[in-house]
């Protein structure tokens, strides 16, 4: 593959990957990683080593755990009950299906809140647990954006070598 074509494809995939961090149904970090992999492969791993690509693959896989665990940990940190944690998980899924990008933001919050109310908690306690789920989602999103930006930085550094 021509290296110019690989550079264009990689820029495109990293850009789509960055967009995918905030748009549901678009796996942003894996798309950005694919761009790095294509460039490394096109350059025979001379500018981006196989080790670098594999480390980013491991971090990419880890982001899937971030999406699931961090909203739950946030809710738990703010003393959510099991109902709140289940609500946050169901809210994420239902929000994603029904409201798209907005549902990813609101789903865990609303789900945790409703779950806590169903558990018999007062609205102020339920609101704190819901805030924790939302905070966990924000932390997860921040980590994914940071990872894609670091991938972009490695790619750009490889280009200027």
Short mmCIF file of C-alpha atoms in Angstrom, two decimals:
data_model
loop_
_atom_site.label_atom_id
_atom_site.label_comp_id
_atom_site.label_asym_id
_atom_site.label_seq_id
_atom_site.Cartn_x
_atom_site.Cartn_y
_atom_site.Cartn_z
CA UNK A 1 0.00 0.00 0.00
CA UNK A 2 1.27 3.42 -0.88
CA UNK A 3 2.33 5.32 2.26
CA UNK A 4 0.43 8.46 1.17
CA UNK A 5 -2.78 6.43 0.96
CA UNK A 6 -2.01 4.90 4.35
CA UNK A 7 -1.48 8.37 5.84
CA UNK A 8 -4.81 9.60 4.46
CA UNK A 9 -6.65 6.51 5.68
CA UNK A 10 -5.04 6.82 9.11
CA UNK A 11 -5.93 10.50 9.46
CA UNK A 12 -9.49 9.68 8.42
CA UNK A 13 -9.83 6.75 10.84
CA UNK A 14 -8.36 8.69 13.77
CA UNK A 15 -10.76 11.55 13.03
CA UNK A 16 -13.71 9.15 12.86
CA UNK A 17 -12.40 7.52 16.03
CA UNK A 18 -12.41 10.82 17.87
CA UNK A 19 -15.95 11.46 16.72
CA UNK A 20 -16.90 7.92 17.71
CA UNK A 21 -15.97 8.56 21.32
CA UNK A 22 -19.04 10.76 21.65
CA UNK A 23 -21.34 9.16 19.05
CA UNK A 24 -22.97 5.87 20.06
CA UNK A 25 -22.84 2.85 17.77
CA UNK A 26 -19.51 4.06 16.45
CA UNK A 27 -16.65 2.34 18.28
CA UNK A 28 -14.31 5.32 18.36
CA UNK A 29 -11.21 3.94 20.03
CA UNK A 30 -11.10 0.71 17.97
CA UNK A 31 -11.52 2.72 14.75
CA UNK A 32 -8.62 5.01 15.74
CA UNK A 33 -6.52 1.95 16.61
CA UNK A 34 -7.32 0.45 13.21
CA UNK A 35 -5.89 3.58 11.62
CA UNK A 36 -2.65 3.18 13.57
CA UNK A 37 -2.47 -0.48 12.66
CA UNK A 38 -2.99 0.21 8.95
CA UNK A 39 -0.24 2.84 8.97
CA UNK A 40 2.15 0.61 10.92
CA UNK A 41 1.45 -2.27 8.56
CA UNK A 42 1.90 -0.07 5.46
CA UNK A 43 5.28 1.09 6.75
CA UNK A 44 6.35 -2.42 7.83
CA UNK A 45 6.27 -1.31 11.48
CA UNK A 46 9.32 0.90 10.94
CA UNK A 47 7.80 4.16 12.20
CA UNK A 48 5.29 2.63 14.61
CA UNK A 49 6.62 -0.52 16.22
CA UNK A 50 4.63 -3.69 16.67
CA UNK A 51 5.00 -3.21 20.42
CA UNK A 52 3.42 0.25 20.22
CA UNK A 53 0.53 -1.08 18.15
CA UNK A 54 -0.02 -3.97 20.58
CA UNK A 55 0.09 -1.69 23.63
CA UNK A 56 -2.56 0.52 22.02
CA UNK A 57 -4.59 -2.61 21.21
CA UNK A 58 -4.53 -3.57 24.89
CA UNK A 59 -5.58 -0.08 25.91
CA UNK A 60 -8.33 -0.17 23.29
CA UNK A 61 -9.73 -3.39 24.73
CA UNK A 62 -9.54 -1.83 28.19
CA UNK A 63 -11.82 1.01 27.08
CA UNK A 64 -14.69 -1.47 26.75
CA UNK A 65 -14.32 -2.19 30.46
CA UNK A 66 -14.26 1.58 31.15
CA UNK A 67 -17.65 1.97 29.47
CA UNK A 68 -19.21 -0.65 31.70
CA UNK A 69 -17.35 -0.32 34.98
CA UNK A 70 -16.78 3.41 35.46
CA UNK A 71 -20.45 4.52 35.52
CA UNK A 72 -21.14 1.70 37.96
CA UNK A 73 -18.15 2.63 40.11
CA UNK A 74 -19.26 6.26 40.08
CA UNK A 75 -22.72 5.27 41.27
CA UNK A 76 -21.25 2.96 43.89
CA UNK A 77 -18.89 5.71 45.10
CA UNK A 78 -21.95 7.86 45.75
CA UNK A 79 -23.54 5.01 47.73
CA UNK A 80 -25.90 3.58 45.15
CA UNK A 81 -27.77 0.43 46.08
CA UNK A 82 -27.86 -2.64 43.86
CA UNK A 83 -31.09 -1.24 42.38
CA UNK A 84 -29.26 1.95 41.45
CA UNK A 85 -26.41 0.04 39.83
CA UNK A 86 -28.81 -2.13 37.85
CA UNK A 87 -30.78 0.98 36.93
CA UNK A 88 -27.64 2.73 35.70
CA UNK A 89 -26.77 -0.29 33.51
CA UNK A 90 -30.28 -0.63 32.12
CA UNK A 91 -30.48 3.13 31.66
CA UNK A 92 -27.30 3.10 29.61
CA UNK A 93 -28.65 0.37 27.36
CA UNK A 94 -32.16 1.79 27.00
CA UNK A 95 -30.89 5.34 26.64
CA UNK A 96 -28.54 4.28 23.87
CA UNK A 97 -31.36 2.52 22.01
CA UNK A 98 -34.04 5.17 22.46
CA UNK A 99 -32.23 8.49 22.55
CA UNK A 100 -28.92 7.83 20.79
CA UNK A 101 -26.08 10.14 21.89
CA UNK A 102 -28.28 11.95 24.38
CA UNK A 103 -29.34 8.60 25.84
CA UNK A 104 -25.74 7.67 26.57
CA UNK A 105 -25.50 10.79 28.71
CA UNK A 106 -28.93 10.67 30.33
CA UNK A 107 -29.56 6.91 30.47
CA UNK A 108 -27.24 5.98 33.35
CA UNK A 109 -28.30 9.07 35.29
CA UNK A 110 -32.03 8.43 34.91
CA UNK A 111 -31.64 4.69 35.38
CA UNK A 112 -29.70 5.06 38.62
CA UNK A 113 -32.17 7.65 39.87
CA UNK A 114 -35.20 5.46 39.15
CA UNK A 115 -33.46 2.39 40.57
CA UNK A 116 -32.70 4.22 43.80
CA UNK A 117 -36.28 5.44 44.08
CA UNK A 118 -37.51 1.87 43.55
CA UNK A 119 -35.18 0.77 46.34
CA UNK A 120 -37.01 3.18 48.63
CA UNK A 121 -34.29 5.82 48.85
CA UNK A 122 -35.14 9.47 49.27
CA UNK A 123 -34.86 11.64 46.17
CA UNK A 124 -31.72 13.43 47.43
CA UNK A 125 -29.91 10.10 47.95
CA UNK A 126 -31.16 8.86 44.60
CA UNK A 127 -29.93 12.04 42.94
CA UNK A 128 -26.45 11.61 44.44
CA UNK A 129 -26.21 8.04 43.15
CA UNK A 130 -27.40 9.18 39.72
CA UNK A 131 -24.80 11.93 39.72
CA UNK A 132 -22.14 9.32 40.48
CA UNK A 133 -23.20 7.24 37.48
CA UNK A 134 -23.06 10.32 35.27
CA UNK A 135 -19.65 11.25 36.65
CA UNK A 136 -18.38 7.74 35.89
CA UNK A 137 -19.59 8.09 32.32
CA UNK A 138 -17.77 11.42 31.97
CA UNK A 139 -14.54 9.93 33.32
CA UNK A 140 -14.84 7.03 30.87
CA UNK A 141 -15.40 9.43 27.97
CA UNK A 142 -12.46 11.59 29.02
CA UNK A 143 -10.17 8.56 29.15
CA UNK A 144 -11.26 7.45 25.67
CA UNK A 145 -10.74 10.93 24.22
CA UNK A 146 -7.31 11.08 25.84
CA UNK A 147 -6.39 7.68 24.40
CA UNK A 148 -7.43 8.64 20.87
CA UNK A 149 -5.48 11.90 21.17
CA UNK A 150 -2.39 10.01 22.34
CA UNK A 151 -2.78 7.67 19.36
CA UNK A 152 -2.98 10.71 17.10
CA UNK A 153 0.14 12.10 18.75
CA UNK A 154 2.06 8.86 18.14
CA UNK A 155 0.91 8.88 14.52
CA UNK A 156 1.97 12.49 13.98
CA UNK A 157 5.30 11.83 15.68
CA UNK A 158 5.82 8.86 13.36
CA UNK A 159 5.15 11.11 10.35
CA UNK A 160 7.75 13.71 11.31
CA UNK A 161 10.52 11.22 11.91
#
